[in-house]
Each structure stands twice: as structure tokens, then as C-alpha cells.
PDB file of N, CA and C in Angstrom:
ATOM      1  N   GLY A   1      13.895  -2.516  -2.490  1.00 65.00           N
ATOM      2  CA  GLY A   1      13.155  -3.639  -1.901  1.00 65.00           C
ATOM      3  C   GLY A   1      12.168  -4.355  -2.646  1.00 65.00           C
ATOM      4  N   ALA A   2      11.262  -3.756  -3.536  1.00 73.00           N
ATOM      5  CA  ALA A   2      10.374  -4.640  -4.211  1.00 73.00           C
ATOM      6  C   ALA A   2      11.163  -5.554  -5.385  1.00 73.00           C
ATOM      7  N   LEU A   3      12.421  -5.135  -5.991  1.00 77.00           N
ATOM      8  CA  LEU A   3      13.097  -6.173  -6.756  1.00 77.00           C
ATOM      9  C   LEU A   3      13.383  -7.088  -6.250  1.00 77.00           C
ATOM     10  N   LEU A   4      13.816  -7.048  -4.752  1.00 75.00           N
ATOM     11  CA  LEU A   4      14.401  -8.246  -3.818  1.00 75.00           C
ATOM     12  C   LEU A   4      13.459  -9.226  -3.428  1.00 75.00           C
ATOM     13  N   ALA A   5      12.076  -8.504  -3.121  1.00 77.00           N
ATOM     14  CA  ALA A   5      10.991  -9.285  -2.972  1.00 77.00           C
ATOM     15  C   ALA A   5      10.560 -10.007  -4.021  1.00 77.00           C
ATOM     16  N   TYR A   6      10.467  -9.674  -5.428  1.00 76.00           N
ATOM     17  CA  TYR A   6      10.160 -10.284  -6.474  1.00 76.00           C
ATOM     18  C   TYR A   6      11.190 -11.400  -6.626  1.00 76.00           C
ATOM     19  N   ARG A   7      12.277 -11.278  -6.373  1.00 83.00           N
ATOM     20  CA  ARG A   7      13.185 -12.407  -6.790  1.00 83.00           C
ATOM     21  C   ARG A   7      13.320 -13.294  -5.573  1.00 83.00           C
ATOM     22  N   ALA A   8      12.805 -13.089  -4.387  1.00 82.00           N
ATOM     23  CA  ALA A   8      12.799 -14.064  -3.239  1.00 82.00           C
ATOM     24  C   ALA A   8      12.198 -15.413  -3.582  1.00 82.00           C
ATOM     25  N   ALA A   9      12.571 -16.428  -3.145  1.00 81.00           N
ATOM     26  CA  ALA A   9      12.231 -17.722  -3.282  1.00 81.00           C
ATOM     27  C   ALA A   9      11.181 -18.404  -2.474  1.00 81.00           C
ATOM     28  N   SER A  10      10.951 -17.669  -1.426  1.00 84.00           N
ATOM     29  CA  SER A  10      10.237 -18.367  -0.436  1.00 84.00           C
ATOM     30  C   SER A  10       9.300 -16.944   0.106  1.00 84.00           C
ATOM     31  N   TRP A  11       8.167 -17.558   0.594  1.00 83.00           N
ATOM     32  CA  TRP A  11       7.133 -16.520   1.177  1.00 83.00           C
ATOM     33  C   TRP A  11       7.622 -15.661   2.740  1.00 83.00           C
ATOM     34  N   GLU A  12       8.220 -16.318   3.386  1.00 84.00           N
ATOM     35  CA  GLU A  12       9.180 -16.045   4.693  1.00 84.00           C
ATOM     36  C   GLU A  12       9.932 -14.831   4.335  1.00 84.00           C
ATOM     37  N   LYS A  13      10.239 -14.811   2.989  1.00 82.00           N
ATOM     38  CA  LYS A  13      11.146 -13.472   2.707  1.00 82.00           C
ATOM     39  C   LYS A  13      10.465 -12.340   2.220  1.00 82.00           C
ATOM     40  N   VAL A  14       9.398 -12.618   1.764  1.00 85.00           N
ATOM     41  CA  VAL A  14       8.528 -11.645   0.855  1.00 85.00           C
ATOM     42  C   VAL A  14       7.263 -11.118   2.082  1.00 85.00           C
ATOM     43  N   GLU A  15       6.939 -11.837   2.911  1.00 88.00           N
ATOM     44  CA  GLU A  15       6.039 -11.460   3.861  1.00 88.00           C
ATOM     45  C   GLU A  15       6.096 -10.054   4.627  1.00 88.00           C
ATOM     46  N   LEU A  16       7.369  -9.839   5.282  1.00 88.00           N
ATOM     47  CA  LEU A  16       7.800  -8.601   5.817  1.00 88.00           C
ATOM     48  C   LEU A  16       7.280  -7.348   4.919  1.00 88.00           C
ATOM     49  N   PHE A  17       7.845  -7.425   3.730  1.00 88.00           N
ATOM     50  CA  PHE A  17       7.715  -6.554   2.490  1.00 88.00           C
ATOM     51  C   PHE A  17       6.485  -6.362   2.147  1.00 88.00           C
ATOM     52  N   VAL A  18       5.617  -7.252   2.339  1.00 90.00           N
ATOM     53  CA  VAL A  18       4.221  -6.955   2.125  1.00 90.00           C
ATOM     54  C   VAL A  18       3.437  -6.494   3.140  1.00 90.00           C
ATOM     55  N   ILE A  19       3.824  -6.961   4.335  1.00 92.00           N
ATOM     56  CA  ILE A  19       3.140  -6.251   5.483  1.00 92.00           C
ATOM     57  C   ILE A  19       3.440  -4.864   5.535  1.00 92.00           C
ATOM     58  N   MET A  20       4.786  -4.438   4.992  1.00 93.00           N
ATOM     59  CA  MET A  20       5.267  -3.037   5.120  1.00 93.00           C
ATOM     60  C   MET A  20       4.113  -2.320   4.031  1.00 93.00           C
ATOM     61  N   GLN A  21       4.047  -2.817   3.054  1.00 93.00           N
ATOM     62  CA  GLN A  21       3.484  -2.224   1.972  1.00 93.00           C
ATOM     63  C   GLN A  21       2.168  -1.750   2.397  1.00 93.00           C
ATOM     64  N   ILE A  22       1.414  -2.794   3.031  1.00 94.00           N
ATOM     65  CA  ILE A  22       0.150  -2.630   3.540  1.00 94.00           C
ATOM     66  C   ILE A  22       0.033  -1.289   4.618  1.00 94.00           C
ATOM     67  N   LEU A  23       1.109  -1.409   5.619  1.00 96.00           N
ATOM     68  CA  LEU A  23       1.223  -0.280   6.518  1.00 96.00           C
ATOM     69  C   LEU A  23       1.369   1.122   5.566  1.00 96.00           C
ATOM     70  N   TRP A  24       2.237   1.002   4.818  1.00 95.00           N
ATOM     71  CA  TRP A  24       2.521   2.275   4.119  1.00 95.00           C
ATOM     72  C   TRP A  24       1.280   2.774   3.370  1.00 95.00           C
ATOM     73  N   ASN A  25       0.528   1.744   2.916  1.00 96.00           N
ATOM     74  CA  ASN A  25      -0.566   2.325   2.065  1.00 96.00           C
ATOM     75  C   ASN A  25      -1.478   2.915   3.016  1.00 96.00           C
ATOM     76  N   ILE A  26      -1.840   2.137   4.228  1.00 97.00           N
ATOM     77  CA  ILE A  26      -2.861   2.639   5.092  1.00 97.00           C
ATOM     78  C   ILE A  26      -2.528   4.169   5.555  1.00 97.00           C
ATOM     79  N   LEU A  27      -1.038   4.189   6.103  1.00 97.00           N
ATOM     80  CA  LEU A  27      -0.749   5.559   6.426  1.00 97.00           C
ATOM     81  C   LEU A  27      -0.860   6.655   5.605  1.00 97.00           C
ATOM     82  N   GLY A  28      -0.447   6.211   4.239  1.00 96.00           N
ATOM     83  CA  GLY A  28      -0.649   6.968   3.284  1.00 96.00           C
ATOM     84  C   GLY A  28      -1.987   7.496   2.895  1.00 96.00           C
ATOM     85  N   LEU A  29      -2.983   6.591   2.926  1.00 96.00           N
ATOM     86  CA  LEU A  29      -4.202   7.057   2.777  1.00 96.00           C
ATOM     87  C   LEU A  29      -4.901   8.201   3.861  1.00 96.00           C
ATOM     88  N   ILE A  30      -4.236   7.569   5.121  1.00 96.00           N
ATOM     89  CA  ILE A  30      -4.883   8.387   6.074  1.00 96.00           C
ATOM     90  C   ILE A  30      -4.320   9.902   6.051  1.00 96.00           C
ATOM     91  N   ALA A  31      -2.859   9.979   5.675  1.00 95.00           N
ATOM     92  CA  ALA A  31      -2.401  11.264   5.701  1.00 95.00           C
ATOM     93  C   ALA A  31      -2.959  12.344   4.389  1.00 95.00           C
ATOM     94  N   MET A  32      -3.267  11.452   3.214  1.00 93.00           N
ATOM     95  CA  MET A  32      -3.565  12.155   2.158  1.00 93.00           C
ATOM     96  C   MET A  32      -4.975  12.646   2.361  1.00 93.00           C
ATOM     97  N   LEU A  33      -5.882  11.720   3.129  1.00 92.00           N
ATOM     98  CA  LEU A  33      -7.409  12.090   3.284  1.00 92.00           C
ATOM     99  C   LEU A  33      -7.352  13.350   4.296  1.00 92.00           C
ATOM    100  N   TRP A  34      -6.395  13.409   5.378  1.00 93.00           N
ATOM    101  CA  TRP A  34      -6.385  14.522   6.160  1.00 93.00           C
ATOM    102  C   TRP A  34      -5.854  15.787   5.817  1.00 93.00           C
ATOM    103  N   ASN A  35      -4.885  15.567   4.775  1.00 90.00           N
ATOM    104  CA  ASN A  35      -4.569  16.784   3.912  1.00 90.00           C
ATOM    105  C   ASN A  35      -5.229  17.491   3.425  1.00 90.00           C
ATOM    106  N   TYR A  36      -6.397  16.420   2.597  1.00 88.00           N
ATOM    107  CA  TYR A  36      -7.057  17.044   1.517  1.00 88.00           C
ATOM    108  C   TYR A  36      -8.240  17.713   2.222  1.00 88.00           C
ATOM    109  N   PHE A  37      -8.656  17.220   3.395  1.00 88.00           N
ATOM    110  CA  PHE A  37      -9.634  17.861   4.317  1.00 88.00           C
ATOM    111  C   PHE A  37      -9.194  19.208   5.041  1.00 88.00           C
ATOM    112  N   THR A  38      -8.213  19.086   5.351  1.00 91.00           N
ATOM    113  CA  THR A  38      -7.688  20.218   6.398  1.00 91.00           C
ATOM    114  C   THR A  38      -6.799  21.311   5.420  1.00 91.00           C
ATOM    115  N   MET A  39      -6.652  21.008   4.284  1.00 89.00           N
ATOM    116  CA  MET A  39      -5.546  21.977   3.384  1.00 89.00           C
ATOM    117  C   MET A  39      -6.473  22.267   1.867  1.00 89.00           C
ATOM    118  N   ALA A  40      -6.066  23.342   1.270  1.00 84.00           N
ATOM    119  CA  ALA A  40      -6.496  23.654  -0.067  1.00 84.00           C
ATOM    120  C   ALA A  40      -5.583  22.877  -1.156  1.00 84.00           C
ATOM    121  N   LEU A  41      -6.014  21.713  -1.232  1.00 81.00           N
ATOM    122  CA  LEU A  41      -5.291  20.685  -2.333  1.00 81.00           C
ATOM    123  C   LEU A  41      -5.824  20.802  -3.668  1.00 81.00           C
ATOM    124  N   PRO A  42      -5.186  20.330  -4.663  1.00 88.00           N
ATOM    125  CA  PRO A  42      -6.073  20.213  -5.901  1.00 88.00           C
ATOM    126  C   PRO A  42      -6.843  18.853  -5.944  1.00 88.00           C
ATOM    127  N   VAL A  43      -7.685  18.582  -6.960  1.00 86.00           N
ATOM    128  CA  VAL A  43      -8.755  17.554  -6.934  1.00 86.00           C
ATOM    129  C   VAL A  43      -7.969  16.487  -7.373  1.00 86.00           C
ATOM    130  N   ALA A  44      -6.765  16.579  -7.990  1.00 88.00           N
ATOM    131  CA  ALA A  44      -5.835  15.695  -8.615  1.00 88.00           C
ATOM    132  C   ALA A  44      -5.434  14.901  -7.348  1.00 88.00           C
ATOM    133  N   VAL A  45      -5.558  15.123  -6.431  1.00 90.00           N
ATOM    134  CA  VAL A  45      -5.128  14.352  -5.147  1.00 90.00           C
ATOM    135  C   VAL A  45      -5.893  13.164  -4.833  1.00 90.00           C
ATOM    136  N   TRP A  46      -7.316  12.975  -5.470  1.00 92.00           N
ATOM    137  CA  TRP A  46      -7.926  12.291  -5.358  1.00 92.00           C
ATOM    138  C   TRP A  46      -7.483  10.945  -6.108  1.00 92.00           C
ATOM    139  N   LEU A  47      -6.920  11.102  -7.268  1.00 94.00           N
ATOM    140  CA  LEU A  47      -6.107  10.159  -8.180  1.00 94.00           C
ATOM    141  C   LEU A  47      -5.068   9.586  -7.189  1.00 94.00           C
ATOM    142  N   ILE A  48      -4.129  10.176  -6.400  1.00 93.00           N
ATOM    143  CA  ILE A  48      -3.312   9.595  -5.352  1.00 93.00           C
ATOM    144  C   ILE A  48      -4.029   8.691  -4.394  1.00 93.00           C
ATOM    145  N   ILE A  49      -5.180   9.450  -4.125  1.00 94.00           N
ATOM    146  CA  ILE A  49      -5.733   8.506  -2.995  1.00 94.00           C
ATOM    147  C   ILE A  49      -6.257   7.340  -3.478  1.00 94.00           C
ATOM    148  N   GLY A  50      -6.881   7.548  -4.664  1.00 96.00           N
ATOM    149  CA  GLY A  50      -7.473   6.113  -5.388  1.00 96.00           C
ATOM    150  C   GLY A  50      -6.265   5.290  -5.661  1.00 96.00           C
ATOM    151  N   LEU A  51      -5.383   5.553  -6.080  1.00 95.00           N
ATOM    152  CA  LEU A  51      -4.106   4.567  -6.503  1.00 95.00           C
ATOM    153  C   LEU A  51      -3.620   4.052  -5.102  1.00 95.00           C
ATOM    154  N   LEU A  52      -3.410   4.576  -4.070  1.00 95.00           N
ATOM    155  CA  LEU A  52      -3.288   4.075  -2.695  1.00 95.00           C
ATOM    156  C   LEU A  52      -4.354   3.227  -2.357  1.00 95.00           C
ATOM    157  N   ALA A  53      -5.438   3.345  -2.527  1.00 96.00           N
ATOM    158  CA  ALA A  53      -6.377   2.456  -1.889  1.00 96.00           C
ATOM    159  C   ALA A  53      -6.429   1.099  -2.758  1.00 96.00           C
ATOM    160  N   ILE A  54      -6.280   1.195  -4.264  1.00 96.00           N
ATOM    161  CA  ILE A  54      -5.932   0.239  -5.047  1.00 96.00           C
ATOM    162  C   ILE A  54      -4.826  -0.770  -4.453  1.00 96.00           C
ATOM    163  N   PHE A  55      -3.732  -0.065  -4.368  1.00 94.00           N
ATOM    164  CA  PHE A  55      -2.726  -1.007  -3.899  1.00 94.00           C
ATOM    165  C   PHE A  55      -2.863  -1.344  -2.766  1.00 94.00           C
ATOM    166  N   LEU A  56      -3.527  -0.883  -1.874  1.00 95.00           N
ATOM    167  CA  LEU A  56      -3.754  -1.465  -0.527  1.00 95.00           C
ATOM    168  C   LEU A  56      -4.767  -2.610  -0.684  1.00 95.00           C
ATOM    169  N   VAL A  57      -5.738  -2.446  -1.381  1.00 96.00           N
ATOM    170  CA  VAL A  57      -6.656  -3.819  -1.786  1.00 96.00           C
ATOM    171  C   VAL A  57      -5.893  -5.050  -2.484  1.00 96.00           C
ATOM    172  N   PHE A  58      -5.045  -4.471  -3.208  1.00 94.00           N
ATOM    173  CA  PHE A  58      -4.106  -5.595  -3.848  1.00 94.00           C
ATOM    174  C   PHE A  58      -3.337  -5.998  -2.962  1.00 94.00           C
ATOM    175  N   TYR A  59      -2.367  -5.587  -2.151  1.00 92.00           N
ATOM    176  CA  TYR A  59      -1.481  -6.105  -1.297  1.00 92.00           C
ATOM    177  C   TYR A  59      -2.259  -6.907  -0.185  1.00 92.00           C
ATOM    178  N   ILE A  60      -3.297  -6.603   0.323  1.00 94.00           N
ATOM    179  CA  ILE A  60      -3.929  -7.389   1.365  1.00 94.00           C
ATOM    180  C   ILE A  60      -4.440  -8.498   0.766  1.00 94.00           C
ATOM    181  N   PHE A  61      -5.153  -8.446  -0.716  1.00 93.00           N
ATOM    182  CA  PHE A  61      -5.462  -9.574  -1.114  1.00 93.00           C
ATOM    183  C   PHE A  61      -4.387 -10.625  -1.472  1.00 93.00           C
ATOM    184  N   VAL A  62      -3.069 -10.231  -1.849  1.00 88.00           N
ATOM    185  CA  VAL A  62      -1.959 -11.028  -1.864  1.00 88.00           C
ATOM    186  C   VAL A  62      -1.559 -11.850  -0.515  1.00 88.00           C
ATOM    187  N   TYR A  63      -1.385 -10.857   0.520  1.00 90.00           N
ATOM    188  CA  TYR A  63      -1.249 -11.434   1.751  1.00 90.00           C
ATOM    189  C   TYR A  63      -1.884 -12.431   2.059  1.00 90.00           C
ATOM    190  N   TYR A  64      -3.158 -12.388   1.936  1.00 91.00           N
ATOM    191  CA  TYR A  64      -4.266 -13.391   2.508  1.00 91.00           C
ATOM    192  C   TYR A  64      -4.157 -14.560   1.490  1.00 91.00           C
ATOM    193  N   LYS A  65      -3.978 -14.430   0.327  1.00 90.00           N
ATOM    194  CA  LYS A  65      -3.743 -15.587  -0.901  1.00 90.00           C
ATOM    195  C   LYS A  65      -2.624 -16.442  -0.619  1.00 90.00           C
ATOM    196  N   ALA A  66      -1.612 -15.768  -0.318  1.00 85.00           N
ATOM    197  CA  ALA A  66      -0.197 -16.408   0.139  1.00 85.00           C
ATOM    198  C   ALA A  66       0.161 -16.946   1.162  1.00 85.00           C
ATOM    199  N   LYS A  67      -0.563 -16.443   2.286  1.00 81.00           N
ATOM    200  CA  LYS A  67      -0.108 -16.735   3.415  1.00 81.00           C
ATOM    201  C   LYS A  67      -0.805 -18.450   3.597  1.00 81.00           C
ATOM    202  N   PRO A  68       0.669 -18.998   4.318  1.00 76.00           N
ATOM    203  CA  PRO A  68       0.136 -20.626   4.275  1.00 76.00           C
ATOM    204  C   PRO A  68      -0.987 -20.853   5.531  1.00 76.00           C
TER     205      PRO A  68
END
């Protein structure tokens, strides 16, 4: 998916991919936070949570910057 979006020539072809990534990161953050607070997970989970948050901010920035 990401390679095809990278090679796409127009925003209309990439917009759906960016929206899917935003939703995936939101759901991933919710799931990881839920698991961290309800299960005994290692502290390294915060690295994954941080990466999901960084990518979420990045994709939201790209979406609003590229949106016509």
C-alpha cells in the first residue's frame, strides 16, 4: 500500500491511504494504552505508543497540508 501511494501522481489516489493510516494509528494508540493499563506489559510498550503518536501527528499534518 505505501509503495503504491508513494508512486501515485495525484492526491486523490493517496488520500484514502492517508486516512486509513490516521485511523490505524488512532486505533493502535487506543489499543496499546488499553493493554498497558489493563495488563502487565513491559515499559518498552511506551516506545511503541510514542511511535504511533509520532506517526499519527505526521499523517494528520500531511493530510491537512496536502488537502486541496
